[in-house]
Short mmCIF file of C-alpha atoms in Angstrom, two decimals:
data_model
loop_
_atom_site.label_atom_id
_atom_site.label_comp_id
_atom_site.label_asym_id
_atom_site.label_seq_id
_atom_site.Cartn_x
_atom_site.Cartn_y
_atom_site.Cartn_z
CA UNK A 1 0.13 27.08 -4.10
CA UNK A 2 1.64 24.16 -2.07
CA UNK A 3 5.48 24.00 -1.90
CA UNK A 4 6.96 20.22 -1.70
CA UNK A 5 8.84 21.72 1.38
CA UNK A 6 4.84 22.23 2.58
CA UNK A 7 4.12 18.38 2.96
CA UNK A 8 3.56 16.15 6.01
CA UNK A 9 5.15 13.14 7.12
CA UNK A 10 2.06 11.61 6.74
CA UNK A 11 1.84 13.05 3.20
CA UNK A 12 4.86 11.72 2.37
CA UNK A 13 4.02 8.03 3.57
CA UNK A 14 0.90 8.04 1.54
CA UNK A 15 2.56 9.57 -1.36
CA UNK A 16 5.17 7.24 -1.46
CA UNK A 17 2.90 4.18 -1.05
CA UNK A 18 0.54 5.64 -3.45
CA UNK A 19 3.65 5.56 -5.98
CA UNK A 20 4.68 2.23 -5.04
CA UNK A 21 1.12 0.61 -5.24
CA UNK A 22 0.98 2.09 -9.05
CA UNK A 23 4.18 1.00 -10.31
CA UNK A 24 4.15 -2.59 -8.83
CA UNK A 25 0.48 -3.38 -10.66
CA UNK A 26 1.67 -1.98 -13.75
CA UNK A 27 4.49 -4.24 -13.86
CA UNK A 28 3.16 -7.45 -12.43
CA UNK A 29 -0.41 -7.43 -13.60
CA UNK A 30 -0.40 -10.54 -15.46
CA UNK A 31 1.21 -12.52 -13.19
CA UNK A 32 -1.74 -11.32 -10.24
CA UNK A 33 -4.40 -12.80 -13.05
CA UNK A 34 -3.12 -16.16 -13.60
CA UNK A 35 -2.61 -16.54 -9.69
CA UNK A 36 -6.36 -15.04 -9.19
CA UNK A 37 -7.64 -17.94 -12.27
CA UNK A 38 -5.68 -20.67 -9.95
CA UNK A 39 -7.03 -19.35 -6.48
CA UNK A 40 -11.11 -20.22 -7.95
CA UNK A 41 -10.02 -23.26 -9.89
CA UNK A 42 -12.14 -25.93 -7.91
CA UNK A 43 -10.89 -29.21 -9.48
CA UNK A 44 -9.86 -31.47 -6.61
CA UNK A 45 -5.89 -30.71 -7.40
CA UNK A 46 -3.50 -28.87 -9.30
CA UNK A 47 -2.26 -30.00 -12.05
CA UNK A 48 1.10 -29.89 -13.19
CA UNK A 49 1.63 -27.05 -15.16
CA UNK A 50 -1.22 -25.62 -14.63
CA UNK A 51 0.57 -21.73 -14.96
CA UNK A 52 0.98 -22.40 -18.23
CA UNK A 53 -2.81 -24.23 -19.08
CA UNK A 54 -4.20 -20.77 -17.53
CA UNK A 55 -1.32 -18.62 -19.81
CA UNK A 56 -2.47 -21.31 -23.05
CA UNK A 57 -6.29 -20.82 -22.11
CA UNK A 58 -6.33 -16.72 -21.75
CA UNK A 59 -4.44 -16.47 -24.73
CA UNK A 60 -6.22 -18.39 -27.56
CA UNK A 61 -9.32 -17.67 -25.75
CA UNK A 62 -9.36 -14.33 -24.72
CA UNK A 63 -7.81 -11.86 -27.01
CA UNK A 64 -4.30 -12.54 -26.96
CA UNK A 65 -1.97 -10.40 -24.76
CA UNK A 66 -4.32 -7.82 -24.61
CA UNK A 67 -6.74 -10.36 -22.05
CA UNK A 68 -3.95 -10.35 -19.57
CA UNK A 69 -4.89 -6.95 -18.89
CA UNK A 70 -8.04 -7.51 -18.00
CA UNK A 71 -8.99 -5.82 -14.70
CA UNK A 72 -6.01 -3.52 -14.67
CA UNK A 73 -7.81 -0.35 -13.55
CA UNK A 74 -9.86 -2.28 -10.14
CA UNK A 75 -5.92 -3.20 -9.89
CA UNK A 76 -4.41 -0.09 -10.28
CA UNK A 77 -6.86 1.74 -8.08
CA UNK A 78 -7.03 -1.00 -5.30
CA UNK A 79 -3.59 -1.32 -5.35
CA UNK A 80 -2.22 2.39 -5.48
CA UNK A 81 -4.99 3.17 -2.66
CA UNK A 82 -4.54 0.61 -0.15
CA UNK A 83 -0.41 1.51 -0.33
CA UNK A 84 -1.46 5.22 0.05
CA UNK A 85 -3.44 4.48 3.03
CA UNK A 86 -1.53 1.85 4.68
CA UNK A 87 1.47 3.52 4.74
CA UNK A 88 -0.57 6.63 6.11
CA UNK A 89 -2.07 4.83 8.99
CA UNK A 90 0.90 2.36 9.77
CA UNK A 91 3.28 5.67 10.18
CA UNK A 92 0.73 7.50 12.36
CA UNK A 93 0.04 4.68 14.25
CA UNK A 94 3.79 4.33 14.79
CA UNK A 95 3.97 7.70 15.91
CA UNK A 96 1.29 7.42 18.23
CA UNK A 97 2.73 4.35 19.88
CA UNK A 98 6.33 5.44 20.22
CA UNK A 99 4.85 9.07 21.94
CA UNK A 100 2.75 6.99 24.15
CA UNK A 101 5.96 5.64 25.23
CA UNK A 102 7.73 8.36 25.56
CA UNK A 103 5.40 9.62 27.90
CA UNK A 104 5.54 6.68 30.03
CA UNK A 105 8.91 6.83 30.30
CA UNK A 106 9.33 10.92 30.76
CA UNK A 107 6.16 9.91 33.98
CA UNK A 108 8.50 7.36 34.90
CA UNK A 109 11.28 9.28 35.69
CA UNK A 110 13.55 7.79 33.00
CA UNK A 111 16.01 9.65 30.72
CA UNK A 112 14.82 8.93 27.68
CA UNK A 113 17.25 8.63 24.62
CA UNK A 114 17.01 10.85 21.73
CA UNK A 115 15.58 8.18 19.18
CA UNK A 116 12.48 6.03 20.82
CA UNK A 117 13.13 2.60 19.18
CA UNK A 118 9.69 0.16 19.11
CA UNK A 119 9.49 -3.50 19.90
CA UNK A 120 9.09 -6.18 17.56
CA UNK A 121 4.94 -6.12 19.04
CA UNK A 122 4.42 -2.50 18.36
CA UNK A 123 5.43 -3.15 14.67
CA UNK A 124 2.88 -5.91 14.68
CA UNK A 125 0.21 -3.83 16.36
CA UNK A 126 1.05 -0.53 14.25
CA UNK A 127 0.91 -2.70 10.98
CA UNK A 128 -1.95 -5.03 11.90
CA UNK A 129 -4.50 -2.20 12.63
CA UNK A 130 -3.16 -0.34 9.84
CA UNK A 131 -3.92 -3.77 7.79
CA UNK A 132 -7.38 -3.91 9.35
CA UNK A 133 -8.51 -0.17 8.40
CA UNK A 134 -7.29 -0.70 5.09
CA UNK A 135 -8.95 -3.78 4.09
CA UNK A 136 -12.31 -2.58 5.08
CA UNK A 137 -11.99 0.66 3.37
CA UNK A 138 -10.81 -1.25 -0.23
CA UNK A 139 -12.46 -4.05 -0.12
CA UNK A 140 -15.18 -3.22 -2.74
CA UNK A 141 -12.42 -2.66 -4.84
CA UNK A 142 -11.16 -5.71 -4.86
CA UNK A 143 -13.78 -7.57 -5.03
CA UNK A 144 -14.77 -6.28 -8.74
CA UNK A 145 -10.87 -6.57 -9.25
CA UNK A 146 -11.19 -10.77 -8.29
CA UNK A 147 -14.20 -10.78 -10.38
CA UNK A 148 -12.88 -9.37 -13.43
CA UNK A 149 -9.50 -11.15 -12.79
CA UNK A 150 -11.14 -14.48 -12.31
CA UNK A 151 -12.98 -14.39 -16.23
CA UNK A 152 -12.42 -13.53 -19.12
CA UNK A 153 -14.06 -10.19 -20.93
CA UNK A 154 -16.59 -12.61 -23.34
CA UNK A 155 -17.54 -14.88 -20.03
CA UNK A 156 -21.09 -14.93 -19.35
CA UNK A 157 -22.31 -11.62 -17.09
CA UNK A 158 -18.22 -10.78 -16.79
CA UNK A 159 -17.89 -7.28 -15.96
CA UNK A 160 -17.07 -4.78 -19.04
CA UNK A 161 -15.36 -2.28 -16.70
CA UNK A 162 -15.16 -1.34 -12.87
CA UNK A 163 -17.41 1.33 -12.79
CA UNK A 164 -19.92 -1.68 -14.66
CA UNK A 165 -19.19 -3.67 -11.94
CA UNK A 166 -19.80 -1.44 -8.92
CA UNK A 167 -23.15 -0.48 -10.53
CA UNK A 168 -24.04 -4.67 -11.08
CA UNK A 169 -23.05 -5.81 -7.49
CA UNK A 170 -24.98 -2.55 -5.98
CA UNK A 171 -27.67 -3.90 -8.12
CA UNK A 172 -28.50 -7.42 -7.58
CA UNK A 173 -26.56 -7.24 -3.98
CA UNK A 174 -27.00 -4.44 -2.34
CA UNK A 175 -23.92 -3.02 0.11
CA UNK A 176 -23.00 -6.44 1.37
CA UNK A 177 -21.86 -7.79 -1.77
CA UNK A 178 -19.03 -5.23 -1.48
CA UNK A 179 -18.03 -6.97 1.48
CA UNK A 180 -17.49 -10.32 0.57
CA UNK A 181 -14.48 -11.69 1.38
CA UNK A 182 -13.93 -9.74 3.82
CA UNK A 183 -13.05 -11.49 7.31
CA UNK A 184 -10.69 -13.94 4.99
CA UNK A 185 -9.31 -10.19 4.41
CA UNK A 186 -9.02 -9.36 7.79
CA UNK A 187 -6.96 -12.55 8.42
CA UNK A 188 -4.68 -11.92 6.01
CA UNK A 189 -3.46 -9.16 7.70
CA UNK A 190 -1.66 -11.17 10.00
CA UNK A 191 0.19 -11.27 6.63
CA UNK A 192 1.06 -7.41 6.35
CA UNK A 193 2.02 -7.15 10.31
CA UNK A 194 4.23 -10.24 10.35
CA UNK A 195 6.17 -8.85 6.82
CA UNK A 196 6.24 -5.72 7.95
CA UNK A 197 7.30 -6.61 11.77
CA UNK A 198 10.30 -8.66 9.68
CA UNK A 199 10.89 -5.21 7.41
CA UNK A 200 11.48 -2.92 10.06
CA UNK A 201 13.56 -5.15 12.67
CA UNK A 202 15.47 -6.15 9.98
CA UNK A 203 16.10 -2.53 8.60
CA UNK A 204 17.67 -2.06 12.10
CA UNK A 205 19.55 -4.71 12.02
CA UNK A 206 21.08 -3.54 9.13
CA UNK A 207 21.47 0.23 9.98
CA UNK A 208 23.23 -1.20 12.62
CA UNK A 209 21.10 1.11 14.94
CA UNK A 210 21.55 0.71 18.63
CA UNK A 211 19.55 2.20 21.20
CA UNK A 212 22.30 4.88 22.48
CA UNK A 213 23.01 6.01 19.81
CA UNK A 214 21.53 8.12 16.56
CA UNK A 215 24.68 6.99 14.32
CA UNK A 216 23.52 4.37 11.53
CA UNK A 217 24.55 2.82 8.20
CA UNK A 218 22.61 4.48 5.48
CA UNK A 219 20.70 1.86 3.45
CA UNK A 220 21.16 1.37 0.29
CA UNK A 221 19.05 0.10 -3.06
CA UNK A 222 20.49 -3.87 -2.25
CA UNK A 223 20.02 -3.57 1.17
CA UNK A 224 15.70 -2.40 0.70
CA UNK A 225 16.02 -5.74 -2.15
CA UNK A 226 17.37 -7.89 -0.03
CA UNK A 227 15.40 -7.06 3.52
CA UNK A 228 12.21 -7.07 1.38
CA UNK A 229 12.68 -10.66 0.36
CA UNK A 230 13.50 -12.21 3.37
CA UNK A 231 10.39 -10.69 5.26
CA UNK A 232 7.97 -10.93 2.50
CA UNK A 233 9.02 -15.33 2.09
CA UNK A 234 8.76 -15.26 5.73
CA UNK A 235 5.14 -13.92 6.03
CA UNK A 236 4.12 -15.69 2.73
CA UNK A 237 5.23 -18.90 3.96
CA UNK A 238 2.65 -19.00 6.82
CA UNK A 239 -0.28 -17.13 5.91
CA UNK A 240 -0.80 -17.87 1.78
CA UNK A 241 -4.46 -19.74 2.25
CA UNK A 242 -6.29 -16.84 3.08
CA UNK A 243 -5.71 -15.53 -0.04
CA UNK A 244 -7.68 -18.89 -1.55
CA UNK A 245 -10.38 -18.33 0.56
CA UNK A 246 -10.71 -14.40 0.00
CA UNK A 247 -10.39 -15.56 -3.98
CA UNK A 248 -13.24 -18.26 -3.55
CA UNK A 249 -15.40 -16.06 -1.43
CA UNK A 250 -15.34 -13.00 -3.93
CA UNK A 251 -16.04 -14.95 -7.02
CA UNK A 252 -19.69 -14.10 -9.19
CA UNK A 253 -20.99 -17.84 -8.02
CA UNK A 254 -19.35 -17.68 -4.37
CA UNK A 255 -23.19 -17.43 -2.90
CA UNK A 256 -24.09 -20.45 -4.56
CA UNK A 257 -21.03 -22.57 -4.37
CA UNK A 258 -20.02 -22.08 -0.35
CA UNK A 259 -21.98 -21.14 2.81
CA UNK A 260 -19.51 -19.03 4.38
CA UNK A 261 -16.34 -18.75 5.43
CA UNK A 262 -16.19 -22.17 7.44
CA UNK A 263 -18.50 -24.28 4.70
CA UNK A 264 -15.59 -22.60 2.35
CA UNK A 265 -12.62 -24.44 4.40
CA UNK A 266 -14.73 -27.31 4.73
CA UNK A 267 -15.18 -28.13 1.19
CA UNK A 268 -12.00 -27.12 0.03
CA UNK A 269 -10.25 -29.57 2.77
CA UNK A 270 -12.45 -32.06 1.93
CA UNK A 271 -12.14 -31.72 -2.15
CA UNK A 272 -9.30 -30.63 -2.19
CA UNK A 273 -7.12 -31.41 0.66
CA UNK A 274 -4.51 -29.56 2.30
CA UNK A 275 -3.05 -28.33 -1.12
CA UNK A 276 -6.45 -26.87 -2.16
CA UNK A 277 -5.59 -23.76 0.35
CA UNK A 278 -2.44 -23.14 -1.22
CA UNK A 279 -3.39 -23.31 -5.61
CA UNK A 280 -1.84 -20.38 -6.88
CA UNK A 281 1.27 -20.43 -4.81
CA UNK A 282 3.86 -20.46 -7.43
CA UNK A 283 2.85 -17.80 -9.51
CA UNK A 284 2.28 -15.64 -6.37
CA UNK A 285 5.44 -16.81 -5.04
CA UNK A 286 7.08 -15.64 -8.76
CA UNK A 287 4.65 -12.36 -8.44
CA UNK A 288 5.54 -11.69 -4.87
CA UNK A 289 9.07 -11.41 -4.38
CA UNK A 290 8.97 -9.13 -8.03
CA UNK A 291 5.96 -7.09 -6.60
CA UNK A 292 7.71 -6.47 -3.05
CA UNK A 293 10.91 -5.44 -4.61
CA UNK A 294 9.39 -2.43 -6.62
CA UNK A 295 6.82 -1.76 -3.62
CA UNK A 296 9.17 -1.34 -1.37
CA UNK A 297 12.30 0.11 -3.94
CA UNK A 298 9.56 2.51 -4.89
CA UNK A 299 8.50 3.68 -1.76
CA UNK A 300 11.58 3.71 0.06
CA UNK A 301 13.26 6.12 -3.13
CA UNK A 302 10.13 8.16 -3.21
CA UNK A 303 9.93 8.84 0.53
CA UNK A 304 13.79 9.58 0.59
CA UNK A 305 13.31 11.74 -2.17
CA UNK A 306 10.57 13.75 -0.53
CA UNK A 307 11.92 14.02 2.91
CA UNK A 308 15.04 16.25 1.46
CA UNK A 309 12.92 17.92 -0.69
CA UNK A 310 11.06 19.42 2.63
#
């Protein structure tokens, strides 16, 4: 039988993220559906209020509170896996980076400090290709979670459940159909490396961590809320359309209605100018900051937890 005092660092991280992706989907569900019904909303612009035509709509249409529900277990499992694995690749990857330069330094002839502290780019590298191995690994996932987000249950050919789904898009699209959306996907992890590059500078910051030395502040609840925020508005702020474009690209229709990727942009800019790429924006910006603060409370408790407990 395995002792808690038996786990890996790496079986922490994924642990901890696994923990973090459950808790944030069961809390913020709703708010991810009415920002998935804006995202493949093609009328050429938003219209004021149009949170609450989506909340008006699902409700008297759909089955009450119950509808905003729909597509929580695509959520759940997306969600809870992609933490799980992120976190497992983007601390291994760390690890492997700051040992490279460790080496480098010990073949260098340099006396190298106790704690190896990485750049600002090997945060960005170590997140990005922990970003990039994630999103092609879940990406089937979400792509019945958009489609059963993006209608409701009595819609036309909507999915009845994920496992109806996966068996319909094997069906009438073979393998790639799992795929779509993909390289929008793979942009938007430009997203996760620039948060994350912003999480863990500013965590030093904070610790008030220098390079000679191994004494730090200890970081508390406020301190995870707070450094969360700040790098999750700072990533959000630059890189929100790719999220329209995964969205558009992963809908039922998105074979008939767009091309590809570019014929995507293309018709959105030209139908829906500039503010076509970012619809949805303030209920993910009201999701986001919510979501990021349990993620990362979560996860941060969870792995603090289990690192005393080994």
């Amino acid at each position: 039988m395995t002792r808690k005092d038996d786990l890996s660092p790496s079986a922490v991280e994924a642990i901890a993220g696994f923990t973090a992706g459950i808790a944030t989907t069961l809390c913020l569900h709703p708010l991810d559906l009415i920002k998935t019904r804006l995202q493949v909303d093609r009328t050429p612009s938003s219209r004021v209020g149009g949170s609450l035509r989506v909340i008006r709509e699902i409700f008297h249409n759909e089955g009450g509170l119950a509808a905003f529900y729909r597509g929580l277990m695509p959520n759940i499992i997306g969600n809870s896996s992609s933490w799980a694995l992120y976190f497992l690749f983007y601390g291994n990857i760390k690890d492997t980076i700051r040992g490279w330069r460790l080496r480098r330094r010990q073949h260098g002839g340099q006396q190298q400090q106790q704690r190896e502290l990485l750049t600002s780019s090997d945060y960005f590298i170590a997140s990005g290709s922990a970003g990039i191995l994630t999103s092609v690994l879940t990406n089937p996932i979400w792509v019945i979670k958009t489609r059963m987000l993006a209608t409701g249950s009595n819609s036309p050919g909507a999915y009845t459940s994920f496992t109806t789904g996966a068996i319909q898009i094997l069906r009438s699209e073979g393998i790639p159909g799992f795929y779509r959306g993909l390289i929008p996907s793979l942009f938007g992890v430009s997203h996760g490396a620039l948060q994350f590059m912003a999480y863990e500078k500013l965590k030093l910051y904070r610790t008030g961590v220098h390079p000679a030395t191994e004494s730090r502040r200890q970081l508390n609840n406020l301190d995870f809320f707070s450094i969360s925020s700040v790098s999750k508005i700072f990533a959000g702020s630059i890189t929100y359309p790719y999220q329209v474009l995964r969205s558009r690209l992963q809908m039922y229709n998105a074979h008939l209605a767009y091309r590809g990727l570019r014929d995507a942009i293309v018709q959105i800019w030209a139908a829906e100018g500039f503010a076509g790429f970012y619809k949805g924006l303030g209920p993910n910006l009201f999701r986001v900051l919510p979501s990021t603060w349990v993620t990362f409370l979560v996860y941060e408790n969870t792995r603090a937890y289990l690192q005393k407990a080994i």
